mmCIF file of C-alpha atoms in Angstrom:
data_model
loop_
_atom_site.group_PDB
_atom_site.id
_atom_site.type_symbol
_atom_site.label_atom_id
_atom_site.label_comp_id
_atom_site.label_asym_id
_atom_site.label_seq_id
_atom_site.Cartn_x
_atom_site.Cartn_y
_atom_site.Cartn_z
ATOM 1 C CA ASP C 254 0.559 24.642 -11.989
ATOM 2 C CA ALA C 255 -2.812 25.085 -10.069
ATOM 3 C CA LYS C 256 -4.717 28.041 -11.666
ATOM 4 C CA THR C 257 -7.581 27.560 -9.087
ATOM 5 C CA THR C 258 -8.219 26.854 -5.482
ATOM 6 C CA GLN C 259 -11.008 25.027 -4.027
ATOM 7 C CA PRO C 260 -12.259 23.752 -0.740
ATOM 8 C CA THR C 261 -11.188 20.052 -0.098
ATOM 9 C CA SER C 262 -14.477 18.824 0.931
ATOM 10 C CA MET C 263 -17.931 20.039 1.618
ATOM 11 C CA ASP C 264 -21.637 18.670 2.939
ATOM 12 C CA CYS C 265 -24.839 19.610 1.849
ATOM 13 C CA ALA C 266 -28.227 18.450 3.110
ATOM 14 C CA GLU C 267 -30.644 16.888 0.464
ATOM 15 C CA GLY C 268 -32.931 19.348 -1.194
ATOM 16 C CA ARG C 269 -30.775 22.149 -0.118
ATOM 17 C CA ALA C 270 -28.627 24.620 -2.435
ATOM 18 C CA ALA C 271 -25.077 23.391 -2.811
ATOM 19 C CA ASN C 272 -22.954 26.331 -3.228
ATOM 20 C CA LEU C 273 -19.169 25.346 -4.273
ATOM 21 C CA PRO C 274 -16.643 28.275 -4.513
ATOM 22 C CA CYS C 275 -13.372 28.428 -6.416
ATOM 23 C CA ASN C 276 -10.854 31.181 -6.477
ATOM 24 C CA HIS C 277 -8.907 31.674 -9.731
ATOM 25 C CA SER C 278 -7.376 35.129 -8.897
ATOM 26 C CA THR C 279 -4.713 34.947 -11.724
ATOM 27 C CA ILE C 280 -7.219 34.305 -14.613
ATOM 28 C CA SER C 281 -6.641 36.074 -17.835
ATOM 29 C CA GLY C 282 -9.038 37.835 -19.944
ATOM 30 C CA ASN C 283 -9.420 34.811 -22.312
ATOM 31 C CA GLU C 284 -10.016 32.269 -19.931
ATOM 32 C CA TYR C 285 -13.138 30.403 -19.231
ATOM 33 C CA VAL C 286 -14.380 28.993 -15.985
ATOM 34 C CA TYR C 287 -15.422 25.226 -16.279
ATOM 35 C CA TRP C 288 -16.818 22.961 -13.830
ATOM 36 C CA TYR C 289 -17.040 19.297 -14.170
ATOM 37 C CA ARG C 290 -18.041 16.535 -11.819
ATOM 38 C CA GLN C 291 -16.758 12.944 -11.284
ATOM 39 C CA ILE C 292 -19.134 10.478 -9.604
ATOM 40 C CA HIS C 293 -17.246 7.688 -8.061
ATOM 41 C CA SER C 294 -15.777 5.211 -10.594
ATOM 42 C CA GLN C 295 -17.039 7.200 -13.400
ATOM 43 C CA GLY C 296 -15.501 9.366 -16.067
ATOM 44 C CA PRO C 297 -15.685 13.353 -15.371
ATOM 45 C CA GLN C 298 -18.901 14.947 -16.516
ATOM 46 C CA TYR C 299 -19.267 18.405 -18.018
ATOM 47 C CA ILE C 300 -21.433 20.797 -15.853
ATOM 48 C CA ILE C 301 -21.149 24.300 -17.105
ATOM 49 C CA HIS C 302 -18.624 26.938 -18.214
ATOM 50 C CA GLY C 303 -18.622 30.850 -18.400
ATOM 51 C CA LEU C 304 -16.518 33.665 -19.144
ATOM 52 C CA LYS C 305 -17.859 36.823 -17.682
ATOM 53 C CA ASN C 306 -21.808 36.610 -17.531
ATOM 54 C CA ASN C 307 -23.609 34.239 -15.042
ATOM 55 C CA GLU C 308 -24.725 30.939 -16.640
ATOM 56 C CA THR C 309 -27.617 28.746 -16.077
ATOM 57 C CA ASN C 310 -28.368 25.447 -17.529
ATOM 58 C CA GLU C 311 -30.596 22.292 -16.681
ATOM 59 C CA MET C 312 -27.708 21.115 -14.012
ATOM 60 C CA ALA C 313 -26.472 24.105 -12.202
ATOM 61 C CA SER C 314 -25.577 27.906 -12.038
ATOM 62 C CA LEU C 315 -22.548 29.545 -12.417
ATOM 63 C CA ILE C 316 -21.788 32.912 -10.631
ATOM 64 C CA ILE C 317 -18.789 34.741 -11.636
ATOM 65 C CA THR C 318 -17.726 37.687 -9.678
ATOM 66 C CA GLU C 319 -17.387 41.170 -11.478
ATOM 67 C CA ASP C 320 -13.327 40.877 -11.195
ATOM 68 C CA ARG C 321 -13.675 37.159 -12.447
ATOM 69 C CA LYS C 322 -11.215 36.149 -9.647
ATOM 70 C CA SER C 323 -13.685 33.966 -8.252
ATOM 71 C CA SER C 324 -16.741 32.043 -8.955
ATOM 72 C CA THR C 325 -19.584 29.901 -7.414
ATOM 73 C CA LEU C 326 -21.401 26.686 -8.604
ATOM 74 C CA ILE C 327 -24.698 26.479 -7.602
ATOM 75 C CA LEU C 328 -26.635 23.154 -7.437
ATOM 76 C CA PRO C 329 -30.269 24.472 -6.526
ATOM 77 C CA HIS C 330 -31.732 21.592 -4.978
ATOM 78 C CA ALA C 331 -28.950 18.814 -4.119
ATOM 79 C CA THR C 332 -29.869 15.101 -4.289
ATOM 80 C CA LEU C 333 -27.898 12.177 -3.018
ATOM 81 C CA ARG C 334 -27.016 11.496 -6.672
ATOM 82 C CA ASP C 335 -24.899 14.980 -6.705
ATOM 83 C CA THR C 336 -22.410 13.382 -4.295
ATOM 84 C CA ALA C 337 -19.241 13.729 -6.210
ATOM 85 C CA VAL C 338 -15.955 15.343 -6.608
ATOM 86 C CA TYR C 339 -16.379 18.831 -8.348
ATOM 87 C CA TYR C 340 -13.492 20.472 -10.400
ATOM 88 C CA CYS C 341 -12.980 24.009 -11.310
ATOM 89 C CA ILE C 342 -10.704 24.421 -14.279
ATOM 90 C CA VAL C 343 -9.634 27.612 -16.076
ATOM 91 C CA ARG C 344 -8.836 27.127 -19.762
ATOM 92 C CA SER C 345 -8.254 29.919 -22.486
ATOM 93 C CA SER C 346 -10.288 29.856 -25.574
ATOM 94 C CA ASP C 347 -6.946 30.092 -27.540
ATOM 95 C CA ASN C 348 -5.726 27.008 -26.448
ATOM 96 C CA TYR C 349 -7.337 24.923 -29.026
ATOM 97 C CA GLY C 350 -6.404 21.331 -28.430
ATOM 98 C CA GLN C 351 -5.161 21.750 -25.201
ATOM 99 C CA ASN C 352 -6.146 19.292 -22.573
ATOM 100 C CA PHE C 353 -8.135 20.424 -19.274
ATOM 101 C CA VAL C 354 -5.681 20.390 -16.285
ATOM 102 C CA PHE C 355 -7.697 19.061 -13.077
ATOM 103 C CA GLY C 356 -6.761 19.966 -9.553
ATOM 104 C CA PRO C 357 -7.856 18.018 -6.571
ATOM 105 C CA GLY C 358 -11.293 19.530 -6.759
ATOM 106 C CA THR C 359 -14.198 19.432 -3.878
ATOM 107 C CA ARG C 360 -15.434 16.521 -2.598
ATOM 108 C CA LEU C 361 -19.419 17.140 -2.119
ATOM 109 C CA SER C 362 -21.084 14.961 0.056
ATOM 110 C CA VAL C 363 -25.158 15.345 0.055
ATOM 111 C CA LEU C 364 -26.523 14.302 3.229
ATOM 112 C CA PRO C 365 -29.767 12.693 3.651
ATOM 113 C CA SER V 181 -21.462 16.144 -27.526
ATOM 114 C CA ALA V 182 -19.280 13.129 -27.953
ATOM 115 C CA VAL V 183 -19.969 9.709 -26.891
ATOM 116 C CA ILE V 184 -16.972 7.823 -25.877
ATOM 117 C CA SER V 185 -16.568 4.005 -25.083
ATOM 118 C CA GLN V 186 -13.725 2.281 -23.390
ATOM 119 C CA LYS V 187 -12.934 -1.549 -23.717
ATOM 120 C CA PRO V 188 -12.348 -3.226 -21.306
ATOM 121 C CA SER V 189 -14.264 -1.668 -18.312
ATOM 122 C CA ARG V 190 -11.861 -3.168 -15.826
ATOM 123 C CA ASP V 191 -9.340 -5.753 -15.566
ATOM 124 C CA ILE V 192 -7.025 -7.734 -13.438
ATOM 125 C CA CYS V 193 -3.787 -8.365 -14.544
ATOM 126 C CA GLN V 194 -0.601 -10.080 -13.422
ATOM 127 C CA ARG V 195 2.512 -7.977 -12.988
ATOM 128 C CA GLY V 196 4.935 -8.239 -15.843
ATOM 129 C CA THR V 197 2.270 -8.582 -18.370
ATOM 130 C CA SER V 198 0.504 -5.900 -20.679
ATOM 131 C CA LEU V 199 -2.950 -4.512 -21.263
ATOM 132 C CA THR V 200 -4.290 -2.671 -24.146
ATOM 133 C CA ILE V 201 -7.177 -0.280 -23.656
ATOM 134 C CA GLN V 202 -9.816 0.774 -26.490
ATOM 135 C CA CYS V 203 -11.206 3.968 -27.019
ATOM 136 C CA GLN V 204 -13.984 4.357 -29.643
ATOM 137 C CA VAL V 205 -15.562 8.042 -30.385
ATOM 138 C CA ASP V 206 -19.130 8.239 -32.153
ATOM 139 C CA SER V 207 -17.781 11.156 -34.123
ATOM 140 C CA GLN V 208 -14.384 12.375 -35.740
ATOM 141 C CA VAL V 209 -12.371 14.291 -33.420
ATOM 142 C CA THR V 210 -9.201 15.872 -33.760
ATOM 143 C CA MET V 211 -7.787 15.879 -30.069
ATOM 144 C CA MET V 212 -7.691 12.556 -27.980
ATOM 145 C CA PHE V 213 -6.044 12.398 -24.697
ATOM 146 C CA TRP V 214 -5.149 9.565 -22.432
ATOM 147 C CA TYR V 215 -5.443 10.163 -18.394
ATOM 148 C CA ARG V 216 -4.553 8.031 -15.445
ATOM 149 C CA GLN V 217 -6.150 8.553 -12.136
ATOM 150 C CA GLN V 218 -4.715 6.800 -9.293
ATOM 151 C CA PRO V 219 -6.574 5.722 -6.263
ATOM 152 C CA GLY V 220 -7.905 8.603 -4.290
ATOM 153 C CA GLN V 221 -6.176 11.147 -6.733
ATOM 154 C CA SER V 222 -7.217 13.753 -9.218
ATOM 155 C CA LEU V 223 -6.464 13.154 -13.060
ATOM 156 C CA THR V 224 -3.140 13.140 -14.495
ATOM 157 C CA LEU V 225 -2.704 13.460 -18.277
ATOM 158 C CA ILE V 226 -0.590 10.652 -19.796
ATOM 159 C CA ALA V 227 -0.331 11.948 -23.438
ATOM 160 C CA THR V 228 -1.950 13.297 -26.342
ATOM 161 C CA ALA V 229 -2.852 10.946 -28.993
ATOM 162 C CA ASN V 230 -1.952 12.293 -32.600
ATOM 163 C CA GLN V 231 -3.723 10.996 -35.736
ATOM 164 C CA GLY V 232 -1.118 9.994 -38.094
ATOM 165 C CA SER V 233 1.876 10.659 -35.862
ATOM 166 C CA GLU V 234 3.466 9.490 -32.708
ATOM 167 C CA ALA V 235 1.638 10.444 -29.249
ATOM 168 C CA THR V 236 3.039 13.526 -27.248
ATOM 169 C CA TYR V 237 3.757 12.434 -23.724
ATOM 170 C CA GLU V 238 3.844 14.615 -20.632
ATOM 171 C CA SER V 239 6.607 14.667 -18.330
ATOM 172 C CA GLY V 240 7.000 11.392 -16.574
ATOM 173 C CA PHE V 241 5.567 9.191 -18.899
ATOM 174 C CA VAL V 242 7.377 7.450 -21.920
ATOM 175 C CA ILE V 243 6.556 5.668 -24.993
ATOM 176 C CA ASP V 244 8.053 2.490 -24.096
ATOM 177 C CA LYS V 245 5.789 2.214 -20.792
ATOM 178 C CA PHE V 246 2.731 3.512 -22.503
ATOM 179 C CA PRO V 247 2.685 2.992 -26.254
ATOM 180 C CA ILE V 248 -0.269 4.714 -27.932
ATOM 181 C CA SER V 249 -1.839 4.454 -31.222
ATOM 182 C CA ARG V 250 -4.409 6.482 -33.206
ATOM 183 C CA PRO V 251 -4.953 5.040 -36.524
ATOM 184 C CA ASN V 252 -7.842 7.137 -37.410
ATOM 185 C CA LEU V 253 -9.996 10.011 -36.133
ATOM 186 C CA THR V 254 -12.337 7.932 -34.100
ATOM 187 C CA PHE V 255 -10.171 5.486 -32.221
ATOM 188 C CA SER V 256 -7.100 5.203 -30.061
ATOM 189 C CA THR V 257 -5.497 2.618 -27.738
ATOM 190 C CA LEU V 258 -3.316 2.878 -24.945
ATOM 191 C CA THR V 259 -1.131 -0.222 -23.783
ATOM 192 C CA VAL V 260 0.155 -0.324 -20.285
ATOM 193 C CA SER V 261 3.416 -2.430 -20.518
ATOM 194 C CA ASN V 262 4.922 -4.566 -18.148
ATOM 195 C CA MET V 263 2.507 -3.683 -15.334
ATOM 196 C CA SER V 264 3.447 -3.462 -11.557
ATOM 197 C CA PRO V 265 0.957 -2.786 -8.895
ATOM 198 C CA GLU V 266 1.836 1.124 -8.863
ATOM 199 C CA ASP V 267 0.067 0.854 -12.543
ATOM 200 C CA SER V 268 -3.199 -0.011 -10.746
ATOM 201 C CA SER V 269 -5.252 3.127 -11.817
ATOM 202 C CA ILE V 270 -8.428 4.283 -13.707
ATOM 203 C CA TYR V 271 -7.313 4.863 -17.277
ATOM 204 C CA LEU V 272 -9.447 7.521 -19.207
ATOM 205 C CA CYS V 273 -9.736 8.578 -22.695
ATOM 206 C CA SER V 274 -11.085 11.943 -23.328
ATOM 207 C CA VAL V 275 -11.705 14.222 -26.550
ATOM 208 C CA THR V 276 -12.420 17.940 -27.033
ATOM 209 C CA GLY V 277 -15.454 18.939 -28.786
ATOM 210 C CA THR V 278 -16.261 21.152 -31.818
ATOM 211 C CA PRO V 279 -15.605 23.965 -31.057
ATOM 212 C CA ALA V 280 -12.995 22.838 -28.520
ATOM 213 C CA LEU V 281 -14.709 24.596 -25.669
ATOM 214 C CA GLN V 282 -15.679 21.279 -23.805
ATOM 215 C CA GLN V 283 -13.688 18.084 -23.118
ATOM 216 C CA TYR V 284 -15.626 14.589 -22.976
ATOM 217 C CA PHE V 285 -14.496 11.566 -21.085
ATOM 218 C CA GLY V 286 -14.942 8.009 -21.565
ATOM 219 C CA PRO V 287 -16.155 5.959 -18.566
ATOM 220 C CA GLY V 288 -12.611 4.797 -17.691
ATOM 221 C CA THR V 289 -10.919 1.356 -17.602
ATOM 222 C CA ARG V 290 -10.299 0.286 -14.133
ATOM 223 C CA LEU V 291 -6.954 -1.526 -13.894
ATOM 224 C CA THR V 292 -5.860 -3.754 -10.768
ATOM 225 C CA VAL V 293 -2.338 -5.130 -10.922
ATOM 226 C CA THR V 294 -1.549 -8.157 -8.669
#
């Protein structure tokens, strides 16, 4: 069961901010929002996660709406190496040991 | 974070044969998972590898086709048995961190069946 919806693909100019949206309108109160990415032929890589507050790390920022029904992953200065499939996943903090369920994700192409 | 290695990184196999993929983690972990990623598709969970007991398989995957071993908390193997071209995929090992708020993935094994 897909708990998130994302656009199939997006383009972004190199050096610009990439804003990747995700809808999770049925999210529960104890479910976190996670973002992973998968660069071609590699295993998925963790980017960031959050519950309610906006989060920032060295890779990206995560903006979660107040009602938590949607979020946006922001890559502030996209580079060609950020070209990848980006997955938005919701997962309960109670589900210890449960695997992450991956949807189709958004294919981001960073263009020179 | 956990560092995961997989062997082999890639292989080309003939139909009807079997391939065993190894997954090694640099620390003890409770939960280990095996995923399959068919060409152009997202990741699909095959099974959860349980230490000291039989693996738990997802719908559509069976032990005879994908036997899994988990002899200790840092190692697991997945065997793809009696392979056909439809088994051509990337097979990924994954573990949950401590606390189990993150999931880490190995580099994957790219299998081509001819």
